[in-house]
PDB file of C-alpha atoms in Angstrom:
ATOM      1  CA  UNK V   1     -32.641  39.875 -18.795  1.00  0.00           C
ATOM      2  CA  UNK V   2     -30.563  41.234 -21.635  1.00  0.00           C
ATOM      3  CA  UNK V   3     -29.284  39.692 -24.839  1.00  0.00           C
ATOM      4  CA  UNK V   4     -25.766  38.260 -24.855  1.00  0.00           C
ATOM      5  CA  UNK V   5     -23.533  38.267 -27.947  1.00  0.00           C
ATOM      6  CA  UNK V   6     -20.473  36.035 -27.846  1.00  0.00           C
ATOM      7  CA  UNK V   7     -18.015  34.177 -30.069  1.00  0.00           C
ATOM      8  CA  UNK V   8     -16.942  30.592 -29.401  1.00  0.00           C
ATOM      9  CA  UNK V   9     -15.715  27.490 -31.231  1.00  0.00           C
ATOM     10  CA  UNK V  10     -18.019  24.468 -31.058  1.00  0.00           C
ATOM     11  CA  UNK V  11     -16.749  21.184 -29.688  1.00  0.00           C
ATOM     12  CA  UNK V  12     -15.654  18.744 -32.386  1.00  0.00           C
ATOM     13  CA  UNK V  13     -17.388  15.864 -30.586  1.00  0.00           C
ATOM     14  CA  UNK V  14     -21.180  15.741 -30.701  1.00  0.00           C
ATOM     15  CA  UNK V  15     -22.915  17.485 -27.817  1.00  0.00           C
ATOM     16  CA  UNK V  16     -26.566  18.088 -27.014  1.00  0.00           C
ATOM     17  CA  UNK V  17     -28.631  20.140 -24.606  1.00  0.00           C
ATOM     18  CA  UNK V  18     -31.621  22.455 -24.317  1.00  0.00           C
ATOM     19  CA  UNK V  19     -31.899  25.849 -22.593  1.00  0.00           C
ATOM     20  CA  UNK V  20     -34.667  28.218 -21.539  1.00  0.00           C
ATOM     21  CA  UNK V  21     -33.589  31.052 -23.861  1.00  0.00           C
ATOM     22  CA  UNK V  22     -33.692  31.447 -27.636  1.00  0.00           C
ATOM     23  CA  UNK V  23     -30.476  31.312 -29.595  1.00  0.00           C
ATOM     24  CA  UNK V  24     -29.148  32.288 -32.993  1.00  0.00           C
ATOM     25  CA  UNK V  25     -25.895  30.745 -34.205  1.00  0.00           C
ATOM     26  CA  UNK V  26     -24.024  32.289 -37.147  1.00  0.00           C
ATOM     27  CA  UNK V  27     -20.947  30.724 -38.670  1.00  0.00           C
ATOM     28  CA  UNK V  28     -17.854  32.912 -38.831  1.00  0.00           C
ATOM     29  CA  UNK V  29     -15.231  30.301 -39.659  1.00  0.00           C
ATOM     30  CA  UNK V  30     -15.278  26.600 -40.523  1.00  0.00           C
ATOM     31  CA  UNK V  31     -18.402  24.466 -40.395  1.00  0.00           C
ATOM     32  CA  UNK V  32     -20.786  22.977 -37.864  1.00  0.00           C
ATOM     33  CA  UNK V  33     -23.754  20.622 -37.965  1.00  0.00           C
ATOM     34  CA  UNK V  34     -26.966  21.001 -35.983  1.00  0.00           C
ATOM     35  CA  UNK V  35     -29.979  18.795 -35.339  1.00  0.00           C
ATOM     36  CA  UNK V  36     -32.797  20.823 -33.741  1.00  0.00           C
ATOM     37  CA  UNK V  37     -35.859  18.794 -32.754  1.00  0.00           C
ATOM     38  CA  UNK V  38     -35.600  16.686 -35.902  1.00  0.00           C
ATOM     39  CA  UNK V  39     -34.525  19.455 -38.281  1.00  0.00           C
ATOM     40  CA  UNK V  40     -30.954  18.872 -39.402  1.00  0.00           C
ATOM     41  CA  UNK V  41     -28.566  21.071 -41.321  1.00  0.00           C
ATOM     42  CA  UNK V  42     -25.075  22.489 -41.603  1.00  0.00           C
ATOM     43  CA  UNK V  43     -23.843  26.027 -41.150  1.00  0.00           C
ATOM     44  CA  UNK V  44     -20.676  27.604 -42.482  1.00  0.00           C
ATOM     45  CA  UNK V  45     -19.369  31.159 -42.722  1.00  0.00           C
ATOM     46  CA  UNK V  46     -22.230  33.662 -43.160  1.00  0.00           C
ATOM     47  CA  UNK V  47     -25.026  31.157 -42.600  1.00  0.00           C
ATOM     48  CA  UNK V  48     -26.745  30.214 -39.398  1.00  0.00           C
ATOM     49  CA  UNK V  49     -29.601  28.579 -37.540  1.00  0.00           C
ATOM     50  CA  UNK V  50     -32.397  29.537 -35.159  1.00  0.00           C
ATOM     51  CA  UNK V  51     -32.716  27.492 -31.966  1.00  0.00           C
ATOM     52  CA  UNK V  52     -35.969  28.170 -30.078  1.00  0.00           C
ATOM     53  CA  UNK V  53     -35.953  27.915 -26.294  1.00  0.00           C
ATOM     54  CA  UNK V  54     -36.404  24.449 -24.746  1.00  0.00           C
ATOM     55  CA  UNK V  55     -35.637  22.664 -28.009  1.00  0.00           C
ATOM     56  CA  UNK V  56     -33.164  19.800 -27.656  1.00  0.00           C
ATOM     57  CA  UNK V  57     -30.386  20.327 -30.179  1.00  0.00           C
ATOM     58  CA  UNK V  58     -27.373  18.228 -31.112  1.00  0.00           C
ATOM     59  CA  UNK V  59     -24.363  20.040 -32.519  1.00  0.00           C
ATOM     60  CA  UNK V  60     -20.781  19.392 -33.548  1.00  0.00           C
ATOM     61  CA  UNK V  61     -18.065  21.672 -34.928  1.00  0.00           C
ATOM     62  CA  UNK V  62     -15.839  20.506 -37.758  1.00  0.00           C
ATOM     63  CA  UNK V  63     -12.156  21.237 -37.301  1.00  0.00           C
ATOM     64  CA  UNK V  64     -11.196  24.833 -36.630  1.00  0.00           C
ATOM     65  CA  UNK V  65     -14.450  26.723 -36.344  1.00  0.00           C
ATOM     66  CA  UNK V  66     -15.835  29.887 -34.781  1.00  0.00           C
ATOM     67  CA  UNK V  67     -19.452  30.848 -34.263  1.00  0.00           C
ATOM     68  CA  UNK V  68     -21.202  34.069 -33.301  1.00  0.00           C
ATOM     69  CA  UNK V  69     -23.941  33.228 -30.812  1.00  0.00           C
ATOM     70  CA  UNK V  70     -26.819  35.426 -29.708  1.00  0.00           C
ATOM     71  CA  UNK V  71     -28.417  34.264 -26.448  1.00  0.00           C
ATOM     72  CA  UNK V  72     -31.894  35.804 -26.271  1.00  0.00           C
ATOM     73  CA  UNK V  73     -34.081  35.370 -23.167  1.00  0.00           C
ATOM     74  CA  UNK V  74     -37.793  35.610 -23.947  1.00  0.00           C
ATOM     75  CA  UNK V  75     -38.023  38.744 -21.799  1.00  0.00           C
ATOM     76  CA  UNK V  76     -34.999  40.481 -23.358  1.00  0.00           C
ATOM     77  CA  UNK V  77     -35.623  44.055 -24.588  1.00  0.00           C
ATOM     78  CA  UNK V  78     -34.774  42.864 -28.112  1.00  0.00           C
ATOM     79  CA  UNK V  79     -37.859  40.584 -28.042  1.00  0.00           C
ATOM     80  CA  UNK V  80     -40.365  42.564 -25.955  1.00  0.00           C
ATOM     81  CA  UNK V  81     -42.187  45.876 -26.047  1.00  0.00           C
ATOM     82  CA  UNK V  82     -41.748  47.574 -29.400  1.00  0.00           C
ATOM     83  CA  UNK V  83     -39.845  44.498 -30.633  1.00  0.00           C
ATOM     84  CA  UNK V  84     -42.349  41.861 -29.476  1.00  0.00           C
ATOM     85  CA  UNK V  85     -43.145  40.749 -33.047  1.00  0.00           C
ATOM     86  CA  UNK V  86     -39.544  39.573 -33.415  1.00  0.00           C
ATOM     87  CA  UNK V  87     -40.279  36.674 -31.055  1.00  0.00           C
ATOM     88  CA  UNK V  88     -42.137  35.041 -33.967  1.00  0.00           C
ATOM     89  CA  UNK V  89     -38.732  34.190 -35.406  1.00  0.00           C
ATOM     90  CA  UNK V  90     -38.545  31.478 -32.766  1.00  0.00           C
ATOM     91  CA  UNK V  91     -41.837  29.750 -33.545  1.00  0.00           C
ATOM     92  CA  UNK V  92     -39.811  26.937 -35.135  1.00  0.00           C
ATOM     93  CA  UNK V  93     -36.180  26.019 -35.785  1.00  0.00           C
ATOM     94  CA  UNK V  94     -34.778  26.867 -39.191  1.00  0.00           C
ATOM     95  CA  UNK V  95     -31.574  27.497 -41.108  1.00  0.00           C
ATOM     96  CA  UNK V  96     -30.765  30.643 -43.048  1.00  0.00           C
ATOM     97  CA  UNK V  97     -28.046  32.363 -45.103  1.00  0.00           C
ATOM     98  CA  UNK V  98     -27.072  36.012 -44.810  1.00  0.00           C
ATOM     99  CA  UNK V  99     -27.667  38.223 -47.831  1.00  0.00           C
ATOM    100  CA  UNK V 100     -25.358  41.118 -48.704  1.00  0.00           C
ATOM    101  CA  UNK V 101     -26.927  43.754 -46.402  1.00  0.00           C
ATOM    102  CA  UNK V 102     -26.911  41.341 -43.453  1.00  0.00           C
ATOM    103  CA  UNK V 103     -23.282  40.450 -44.168  1.00  0.00           C
ATOM    104  CA  UNK V 104     -22.411  44.157 -43.939  1.00  0.00           C
ATOM    105  CA  UNK V 105     -24.367  44.450 -40.692  1.00  0.00           C
ATOM    106  CA  UNK V 106     -22.568  41.414 -39.302  1.00  0.00           C
ATOM    107  CA  UNK V 107     -19.231  43.095 -40.109  1.00  0.00           C
ATOM    108  CA  UNK V 108     -20.410  46.190 -38.213  1.00  0.00           C
ATOM    109  CA  UNK V 109     -21.584  44.101 -35.247  1.00  0.00           C
ATOM    110  CA  UNK V 110     -18.226  42.321 -35.054  1.00  0.00           C
ATOM    111  CA  UNK V 111     -16.347  45.635 -35.221  1.00  0.00           C
ATOM    112  CA  UNK V 112     -18.487  46.986 -32.389  1.00  0.00           C
ATOM    113  CA  UNK V 113     -17.748  43.873 -30.374  1.00  0.00           C
ATOM    114  CA  UNK V 114     -14.006  44.111 -31.044  1.00  0.00           C
ATOM    115  CA  UNK V 115     -13.846  47.822 -30.169  1.00  0.00           C
ATOM    116  CA  UNK V 116     -15.530  47.306 -26.799  1.00  0.00           C
ATOM    117  CA  UNK V 117     -12.529  46.374 -24.691  1.00  0.00           C
ATOM    118  CA  UNK V 118     -14.622  45.740 -21.622  1.00  0.00           C
ATOM    119  CA  UNK V 119     -17.207  43.849 -23.639  1.00  0.00           C
ATOM    120  CA  UNK V 120     -20.533  45.099 -24.952  1.00  0.00           C
ATOM    121  CA  UNK V 121     -22.833  46.648 -22.376  1.00  0.00           C
ATOM    122  CA  UNK V 122     -26.304  45.176 -21.908  1.00  0.00           C
ATOM    123  CA  UNK V 123     -27.833  48.133 -23.726  1.00  0.00           C
ATOM    124  CA  UNK V 124     -25.431  47.778 -26.654  1.00  0.00           C
ATOM    125  CA  UNK V 125     -26.078  44.045 -26.930  1.00  0.00           C
ATOM    126  CA  UNK V 126     -29.834  44.562 -26.942  1.00  0.00           C
ATOM    127  CA  UNK V 127     -29.684  47.298 -29.599  1.00  0.00           C
ATOM    128  CA  UNK V 128     -27.373  45.299 -31.858  1.00  0.00           C
ATOM    129  CA  UNK V 129     -29.448  42.140 -31.386  1.00  0.00           C
ATOM    130  CA  UNK V 130     -32.744  43.942 -32.031  1.00  0.00           C
ATOM    131  CA  UNK V 131     -31.457  45.421 -35.298  1.00  0.00           C
ATOM    132  CA  UNK V 132     -30.192  42.058 -36.509  1.00  0.00           C
ATOM    133  CA  UNK V 133     -33.401  40.289 -35.479  1.00  0.00           C
ATOM    134  CA  UNK V 134     -35.517  42.920 -37.183  1.00  0.00           C
ATOM    135  CA  UNK V 135     -33.625  42.494 -40.448  1.00  0.00           C
ATOM    136  CA  UNK V 136     -33.773  38.706 -40.200  1.00  0.00           C
ATOM    137  CA  UNK V 137     -37.488  38.787 -39.392  1.00  0.00           C
ATOM    138  CA  UNK V 138     -38.119  40.921 -42.491  1.00  0.00           C
ATOM    139  CA  UNK V 139     -36.489  38.191 -44.572  1.00  0.00           C
ATOM    140  CA  UNK V 140     -37.817  35.069 -42.832  1.00  0.00           C
ATOM    141  CA  UNK V 141     -41.018  36.191 -41.138  1.00  0.00           C
ATOM    142  CA  UNK V 142     -43.298  35.049 -43.940  1.00  0.00           C
ATOM    143  CA  UNK V 143     -41.625  31.725 -44.577  1.00  0.00           C
ATOM    144  CA  UNK V 144     -43.710  29.815 -42.050  1.00  0.00           C
ATOM    145  CA  UNK V 145     -42.603  26.752 -40.199  1.00  0.00           C
ATOM    146  CA  UNK V 146     -40.245  24.411 -42.049  1.00  0.00           C
ATOM    147  CA  UNK V 147     -41.400  20.955 -43.026  1.00  0.00           C
ATOM    148  CA  UNK V 148     -39.916  18.509 -40.537  1.00  0.00           C
ATOM    149  CA  UNK V 149     -38.731  15.179 -41.802  1.00  0.00           C
ATOM    150  CA  UNK V 150     -40.602  12.010 -40.942  1.00  0.00           C
ATOM    151  CA  UNK V 151     -39.496   9.985 -37.948  1.00  0.00           C
ATOM    152  CA  UNK V 152     -37.355   6.996 -38.883  1.00  0.00           C
ATOM    153  CA  UNK V 153     -39.689   4.246 -37.670  1.00  0.00           C
ATOM    154  CA  UNK V 154     -37.295   1.563 -38.892  1.00  0.00           C
ATOM    155  CA  UNK V 155     -34.622   2.830 -36.523  1.00  0.00           C
ATOM    156  CA  UNK V 156     -37.137   2.996 -33.681  1.00  0.00           C
ATOM    157  CA  UNK V 157     -38.373  -0.540 -34.431  1.00  0.00           C
ATOM    158  CA  UNK V 158     -34.816  -1.880 -34.347  1.00  0.00           C
ATOM    159  CA  UNK V 159     -34.210  -0.214 -30.985  1.00  0.00           C
ATOM    160  CA  UNK V 160     -37.434  -1.674 -29.553  1.00  0.00           C
ATOM    161  CA  UNK V 161     -36.619  -5.151 -30.871  1.00  0.00           C
ATOM    162  CA  UNK V 162     -33.146  -5.051 -29.311  1.00  0.00           C
ATOM    163  CA  UNK V 163     -34.589  -4.066 -25.932  1.00  0.00           C
ATOM    164  CA  UNK V 164     -37.857  -6.031 -25.824  1.00  0.00           C
ATOM    165  CA  UNK V 165     -36.987  -7.685 -22.500  1.00  0.00           C
ATOM    166  CA  UNK V 166     -36.038  -4.388 -20.811  1.00  0.00           C
ATOM    167  CA  UNK V 167     -38.085  -1.352 -19.799  1.00  0.00           C
ATOM    168  CA  UNK V 168     -38.359   1.151 -22.665  1.00  0.00           C
ATOM    169  CA  UNK V 169     -39.167   4.778 -21.851  1.00  0.00           C
ATOM    170  CA  UNK V 170     -40.337   7.609 -24.094  1.00  0.00           C
ATOM    171  CA  UNK V 171     -36.990   9.277 -23.371  1.00  0.00           C
ATOM    172  CA  UNK V 172     -35.195   6.213 -24.788  1.00  0.00           C
ATOM    173  CA  UNK V 173     -37.189   6.420 -28.032  1.00  0.00           C
ATOM    174  CA  UNK V 174     -36.928  10.201 -28.249  1.00  0.00           C
ATOM    175  CA  UNK V 175     -33.146   9.913 -28.045  1.00  0.00           C
ATOM    176  CA  UNK V 176     -33.182   7.724 -31.162  1.00  0.00           C
ATOM    177  CA  UNK V 177     -34.832  10.601 -33.032  1.00  0.00           C
ATOM    178  CA  UNK V 178     -32.768  13.388 -31.388  1.00  0.00           C
ATOM    179  CA  UNK V 179     -35.946  14.968 -30.010  1.00  0.00           C
ATOM    180  CA  UNK V 180     -37.236  16.026 -26.613  1.00  0.00           C
ATOM    181  CA  UNK V 181     -39.857  13.741 -25.068  1.00  0.00           C
ATOM    182  CA  UNK V 182     -42.679  16.232 -25.641  1.00  0.00           C
ATOM    183  CA  UNK V 183     -41.854  16.878 -29.300  1.00  0.00           C
ATOM    184  CA  UNK V 184     -41.228  13.191 -29.973  1.00  0.00           C
ATOM    185  CA  UNK V 185     -44.547  12.120 -28.424  1.00  0.00           C
ATOM    186  CA  UNK V 186     -46.471  14.728 -30.399  1.00  0.00           C
ATOM    187  CA  UNK V 187     -44.853  13.928 -33.742  1.00  0.00           C
ATOM    188  CA  UNK V 188     -44.974  10.174 -33.108  1.00  0.00           C
ATOM    189  CA  UNK V 189     -48.733  10.274 -32.542  1.00  0.00           C
ATOM    190  CA  UNK V 190     -49.209  12.435 -35.640  1.00  0.00           C
ATOM    191  CA  UNK V 191     -47.250   9.981 -37.768  1.00  0.00           C
ATOM    192  CA  UNK V 192     -48.467   6.637 -36.375  1.00  0.00           C
ATOM    193  CA  UNK V 193     -51.800   7.398 -34.713  1.00  0.00           C
ATOM    194  CA  UNK V 194     -50.483   5.743 -31.541  1.00  0.00           C
ATOM    195  CA  UNK V 195     -48.741   6.925 -28.419  1.00  0.00           C
ATOM    196  CA  UNK V 196     -45.174   5.640 -27.971  1.00  0.00           C
ATOM    197  CA  UNK V 197     -46.420   3.373 -25.156  1.00  0.00           C
ATOM    198  CA  UNK V 198     -49.158   1.866 -27.369  1.00  0.00           C
ATOM    199  CA  UNK V 199     -46.666   1.334 -30.165  1.00  0.00           C
ATOM    200  CA  UNK V 200     -44.129  -0.451 -27.938  1.00  0.00           C
ATOM    201  CA  UNK V 201     -46.894  -2.615 -26.455  1.00  0.00           C
ATOM    202  CA  UNK V 202     -48.054  -3.617 -29.940  1.00  0.00           C
ATOM    203  CA  UNK V 203     -44.475  -4.421 -30.943  1.00  0.00           C
ATOM    204  CA  UNK V 204     -44.069  -6.625 -27.846  1.00  0.00           C
ATOM    205  CA  UNK V 205     -47.298  -8.480 -28.567  1.00  0.00           C
ATOM    206  CA  UNK V 206     -46.365  -9.099 -32.202  1.00  0.00           C
ATOM    207  CA  UNK V 207     -43.043 -10.533 -31.043  1.00  0.00           C
ATOM    208  CA  UNK V 208     -44.835 -12.750 -28.520  1.00  0.00           C
ATOM    209  CA  UNK V 209     -47.183 -14.057 -31.218  1.00  0.00           C
ATOM    210  CA  UNK V 210     -44.244 -14.935 -33.491  1.00  0.00           C
ATOM    211  CA  UNK V 211     -42.580 -16.847 -30.665  1.00  0.00           C
ATOM    212  CA  UNK V 212     -45.806 -18.737 -29.977  1.00  0.00           C
ATOM    213  CA  UNK V 213     -46.117 -19.732 -33.626  1.00  0.00           C
ATOM    214  CA  UNK V 214     -42.471 -20.443 -34.401  1.00  0.00           C
ATOM    215  CA  UNK V 215     -41.006 -21.835 -31.171  1.00  0.00           C
ATOM    216  CA  UNK V 216     -41.799 -24.152 -28.294  1.00  0.00           C
ATOM    217  CA  UNK V 217     -40.602 -21.645 -25.702  1.00  0.00           C
ATOM    218  CA  UNK V 218     -42.682 -21.805 -22.483  1.00  0.00           C
ATOM    219  CA  UNK V 219     -45.252 -19.042 -22.086  1.00  0.00           C
ATOM    220  CA  UNK V 220     -43.539 -17.766 -18.953  1.00  0.00           C
ATOM    221  CA  UNK V 221     -40.277 -17.357 -20.851  1.00  0.00           C
ATOM    222  CA  UNK V 222     -42.006 -15.658 -23.785  1.00  0.00           C
ATOM    223  CA  UNK V 223     -43.545 -13.177 -21.357  1.00  0.00           C
ATOM    224  CA  UNK V 224     -40.172 -12.271 -19.862  1.00  0.00           C
ATOM    225  CA  UNK V 225     -38.373 -12.084 -23.219  1.00  0.00           C
ATOM    226  CA  UNK V 226     -40.975  -9.683 -24.654  1.00  0.00           C
ATOM    227  CA  UNK V 227     -41.040  -7.319 -21.689  1.00  0.00           C
ATOM    228  CA  UNK V 228     -44.072  -8.476 -19.713  1.00  0.00           C
ATOM    229  CA  UNK V 229     -43.689  -8.718 -15.949  1.00  0.00           C
ATOM    230  CA  UNK V 230     -45.285 -12.174 -15.774  1.00  0.00           C
ATOM    231  CA  UNK V 231     -47.285 -14.673 -17.798  1.00  0.00           C
ATOM    232  CA  UNK V 232     -50.677 -13.408 -16.682  1.00  0.00           C
ATOM    233  CA  UNK V 233     -49.813  -9.881 -17.840  1.00  0.00           C
ATOM    234  CA  UNK V 234     -48.955 -11.258 -21.274  1.00  0.00           C
ATOM    235  CA  UNK V 235     -52.157 -13.330 -21.356  1.00  0.00           C
ATOM    236  CA  UNK V 236     -54.356 -10.345 -20.502  1.00  0.00           C
ATOM    237  CA  UNK V 237     -52.713  -8.077 -23.093  1.00  0.00           C
ATOM    238  CA  UNK V 238     -52.676 -10.835 -25.727  1.00  0.00           C
ATOM    239  CA  UNK V 239     -56.390 -11.571 -25.295  1.00  0.00           C
ATOM    240  CA  UNK V 240     -57.232  -7.862 -25.605  1.00  0.00           C
ATOM    241  CA  UNK V 241     -55.166  -7.509 -28.785  1.00  0.00           C
ATOM    242  CA  UNK V 242     -55.879 -10.778 -30.606  1.00  0.00           C
ATOM    243  CA  UNK V 243     -59.153 -12.033 -29.104  1.00  0.00           C
ATOM    244  CA  UNK V 244     -57.731 -15.211 -27.578  1.00  0.00           C
ATOM    245  CA  UNK V 245     -55.231 -16.118 -24.855  1.00  0.00           C
ATOM    246  CA  UNK V 246     -51.716 -17.148 -25.926  1.00  0.00           C
ATOM    247  CA  UNK V 247     -52.329 -20.692 -24.667  1.00  0.00           C
ATOM    248  CA  UNK V 248     -55.166 -21.103 -27.193  1.00  0.00           C
ATOM    249  CA  UNK V 249     -52.954 -19.961 -30.067  1.00  0.00           C
ATOM    250  CA  UNK V 250     -50.221 -22.332 -28.917  1.00  0.00           C
ATOM    251  CA  UNK V 251     -52.698 -25.276 -28.883  1.00  0.00           C
ATOM    252  CA  UNK V 252     -53.929 -24.369 -32.372  1.00  0.00           C
ATOM    253  CA  UNK V 253     -50.362 -24.288 -33.680  1.00  0.00           C
ATOM    254  CA  UNK V 254     -49.603 -27.694 -32.128  1.00  0.00           C
ATOM    255  CA  UNK V 255     -52.818 -29.196 -33.520  1.00  0.00           C
ATOM    256  CA  UNK V 256     -52.043 -27.948 -37.036  1.00  0.00           C
ATOM    257  CA  UNK V 257     -48.549 -29.360 -36.753  1.00  0.00           C
ATOM    258  CA  UNK V 258     -49.867 -32.764 -35.584  1.00  0.00           C
ATOM    259  CA  UNK V 259     -52.487 -32.883 -38.351  1.00  0.00           C
ATOM    260  CA  UNK V 260     -50.032 -32.060 -41.125  1.00  0.00           C
ATOM    261  CA  UNK V 261     -49.068 -35.130 -43.229  1.00  0.00           C
ATOM    262  CA  UNK V 262     -45.510 -36.328 -42.792  1.00  0.00           C
ATOM    263  CA  UNK V 263     -43.057 -35.086 -45.370  1.00  0.00           C
ATOM    264  CA  UNK V 264     -42.153 -38.353 -47.137  1.00  0.00           C
ATOM    265  CA  UNK V 265     -39.645 -38.654 -49.909  1.00  0.00           C
ATOM    266  CA  UNK V 266     -41.021 -40.143 -53.117  1.00  0.00           C
ATOM    267  CA  UNK V 267     -38.893 -43.061 -54.354  1.00  0.00           C
ATOM    268  CA  UNK V 268     -38.748 -43.933 -58.035  1.00  0.00           C
ATOM    269  CA  UNK V 269     -37.384 -47.041 -59.711  1.00  0.00           C
TER     270      UNK V 269
END
């Protein structure tokens, strides 16, 4: 497949998707914001971003905007054969600004596009794309992968707490971080040492323990309200996590409460 070079405005309401080809977006007019697998940034005229294939990205245009977009299949001539090293540009998402030579080349590319009344041929698109990619690779090739920001665990915790009684999928959590499931799971384990499933289970059990200590809610109701299918499922998980069944903790709490001296007011004369 060949490279495709096109110009479009971006929707001014937030959109997101992923596709099986690489993409470079360069601002021509106005501004736009992108979030690419956890890496966020803005582009304006003469700056852009690299979107590797199969990376979920959120984007939104601001007001009147126009973007030059290069769609680059992995098997495009501009990324294979003699140009195969250029595929390293798409090892990770990143943002960039055009320097003076690249600005001049962009002007030339746009003039070529405008002068082709029937649109650029596949061969023209591949040659223009390969030249641009080669120049960009010379500038960015040694930069390495950008440092991705940490996941916002507070936001994830709040989502889990609001949905304790309902099924919670990895896709649900990944959406909170604007990541694909695969990238979210990998980065989540790196940051927390737990899989998303283990983390949600621990959060449910901590909530169940608080309810046992601070309320008189029946065990069956605690199980349902913290996302366990039935009381025995809660009991099994609770024993594995805390070394005792929930009923034993409940008895200990009641015994401590019964043994506590009454809170009497001291009267003075």
